[in-house]
Amino acid sequence: MEKTIVITSGKGGVGKTTSTANLGTGLAMAGKKVVLVDTDIGLRNLDVVLGLENRIVYDLVDVVEETCKLKQALIRDKRYEGLYLLPAAQTRNKMAVSPEQMKTLVEELEKEFDYVLIDCPAGIERGFKNAVAGARAAIVVTVPEVSSVRDADRIIGLLSSSGIEDVRLLINRLRPDLVRKGDMLAIDDTLEILGVDLIGVVPEDEMIFRSSNLGEPAVADDNSMAGKAYRNVTKRIMGEEVPIMDLEQGTGFFSKLKKLFSR
Amino acid sequence: MGWFFNRKKSSQVAKDRLKLVLIYDRSGTTSNNDMINMMKRDIMQVISKYVEIDEQEFEMDIRSVKGEEEGMSSQLVANIPIKKIKQMVKNR
């Protein structure tokens, strides 16, 4: 996959920021030099999810307005070698930055880093345009639910008209039990509707609440299912072929029996 | 008792609803207008081989139609006024 990736969704609250934090941390754990750019000016959150909120001095708008040098605004995560955050401004609005400025900024970052992950705000207005401006590929995050899938479709259309062709889908918060009962869109249903390639499926996992409470991405936690899923997505971003976790298969007696006979 | 056997899974209902709503969402975007214009051009070329059509009045659109049995469905609707039918000369 291309190395400058925007993480977007259209709808809010589906896990863009959590995914950005986990994928960035995962890439850094794999030895890559990664910068995470929070483009949600006015509503920044990537800093708290990563546990770096107390270390912000300068932000994205300061860099664009040349109040500081780019290097001064980058926060190095001391826990993971090679992981950096460029935080969004909190007291400004999205109009403070233009898509052209973002493009220049991202090109600058590409010289220094192996991967540039851009966390996109919800919506399709200026914030989206800023986030997409410098990106060469996109990961669209959706939850298996009508409003989120609908918005994802809109975003996929907008990405292609912005010239981004490498678009992958990340299905987040899948509940295998509900899929089995027929009360949640299955992975294949969502893929059929949206018609894009899958980069991964992250199951609903209570550990995510814990990890954002603590500011420690779940990807580093060996006991977290979501963490494992994010580690797999990280590998796929780096070009490894990893099978999608078998989440929808039942674990009960009858499912096992069915599996036995369907072989 | 019928409802018990015919009851659709809610995920299937979601899938059907999404497929339909996305047709309208997509038809409103610029890329879709481009697609319709490209289709129009191609169809115009084919039809023009046989009949002379009024290119200004040629209309094409994606519309929702209420089905006879249940729900809505989508149709590609074209309105192509003919000016003149060409005299076909049989080859050989």
Coordinates of N, CA and C in Angstrom, one line a residue, chain A residues 1 8 13 26 49 72 76 82 90 96 106 129 148-149 154 158 195 200-201 212 245 254 262:
Chain A
M1 N 0.8 -1.2 0.0 CA 0.0 0.0 0.0 C 0.9 1.3 0.0
T8 N -10.3 7.8 7.0 CA -11.5 8.6 6.9 C -12.8 7.8 7.0
G13 N -17.5 9.0 15.0 CA -17.7 8.0 16.0 C -17.6 6.6 15.6
G26 N 1.3 0.4 15.6 CA 1.6 -0.9 15.0 C 2.8 -0.8 14.1
V49 N -6.0 10.0 22.7 CA -6.0 8.6 22.5 C -4.6 8.0 22.6
Q72 N 9.7 21.4 15.4 CA 9.3 21.8 16.8 C 7.9 21.3 17.2
R76 N 7.5 13.4 19.8 CA 8.0 12.1 19.8 C 7.4 11.2 20.9
G82 N 10.3 5.7 16.9 CA 9.9 6.0 15.5 C 8.4 6.6 15.4
Q90 N -6.5 23.4 18.6 CA -7.8 23.2 19.3 C -8.6 24.4 19.3
A96 N -8.5 27.6 8.9 CA -7.2 28.2 9.2 C -6.1 27.5 8.3
V106 N 2.5 17.8 3.9 CA 2.6 16.3 3.8 C 3.8 15.9 2.9
K129 N -11.4 17.9 3.0 CA -10.6 18.3 1.8 C -9.1 18.5 2.2
S148 N -23.5 4.3 8.8 CA -22.1 4.4 8.6 C -21.7 3.8 7.2
V149 N -22.4 2.8 6.7 CA -22.0 2.2 5.4 C -22.5 3.2 4.3
R154 N -20.4 7.3 0.2 CA -20.3 8.7 -0.2 C -18.8 9.1 -0.2
L158 N -16.2 10.4 -3.2 CA -15.4 11.6 -3.1 C -13.9 11.4 -3.2
G195 N -18.2 -2.3 -2.6 CA -17.4 -2.6 -3.8 C -15.9 -2.2 -3.7
G200 N -9.1 -5.0 6.6 CA -9.2 -5.7 7.8 C -10.5 -5.6 8.5
V201 N -10.7 -6.4 9.5 CA -11.9 -6.4 10.3 C -11.5 -6.4 11.8
S212 N -8.3 3.5 25.5 CA -8.4 4.9 25.4 C -8.4 5.6 26.7
M245 N -9.1 -12.6 10.1 CA -9.5 -13.5 11.3 C -10.9 -14.1 11.1
F254 N -22.7 -26.8 17.8 CA -23.3 -27.0 16.5 C -22.5 -26.4 15.3
S262 N -19.0 -29.5 6.6 CA -19.0 -28.6 5.4 C -17.6 -28.7 4.7

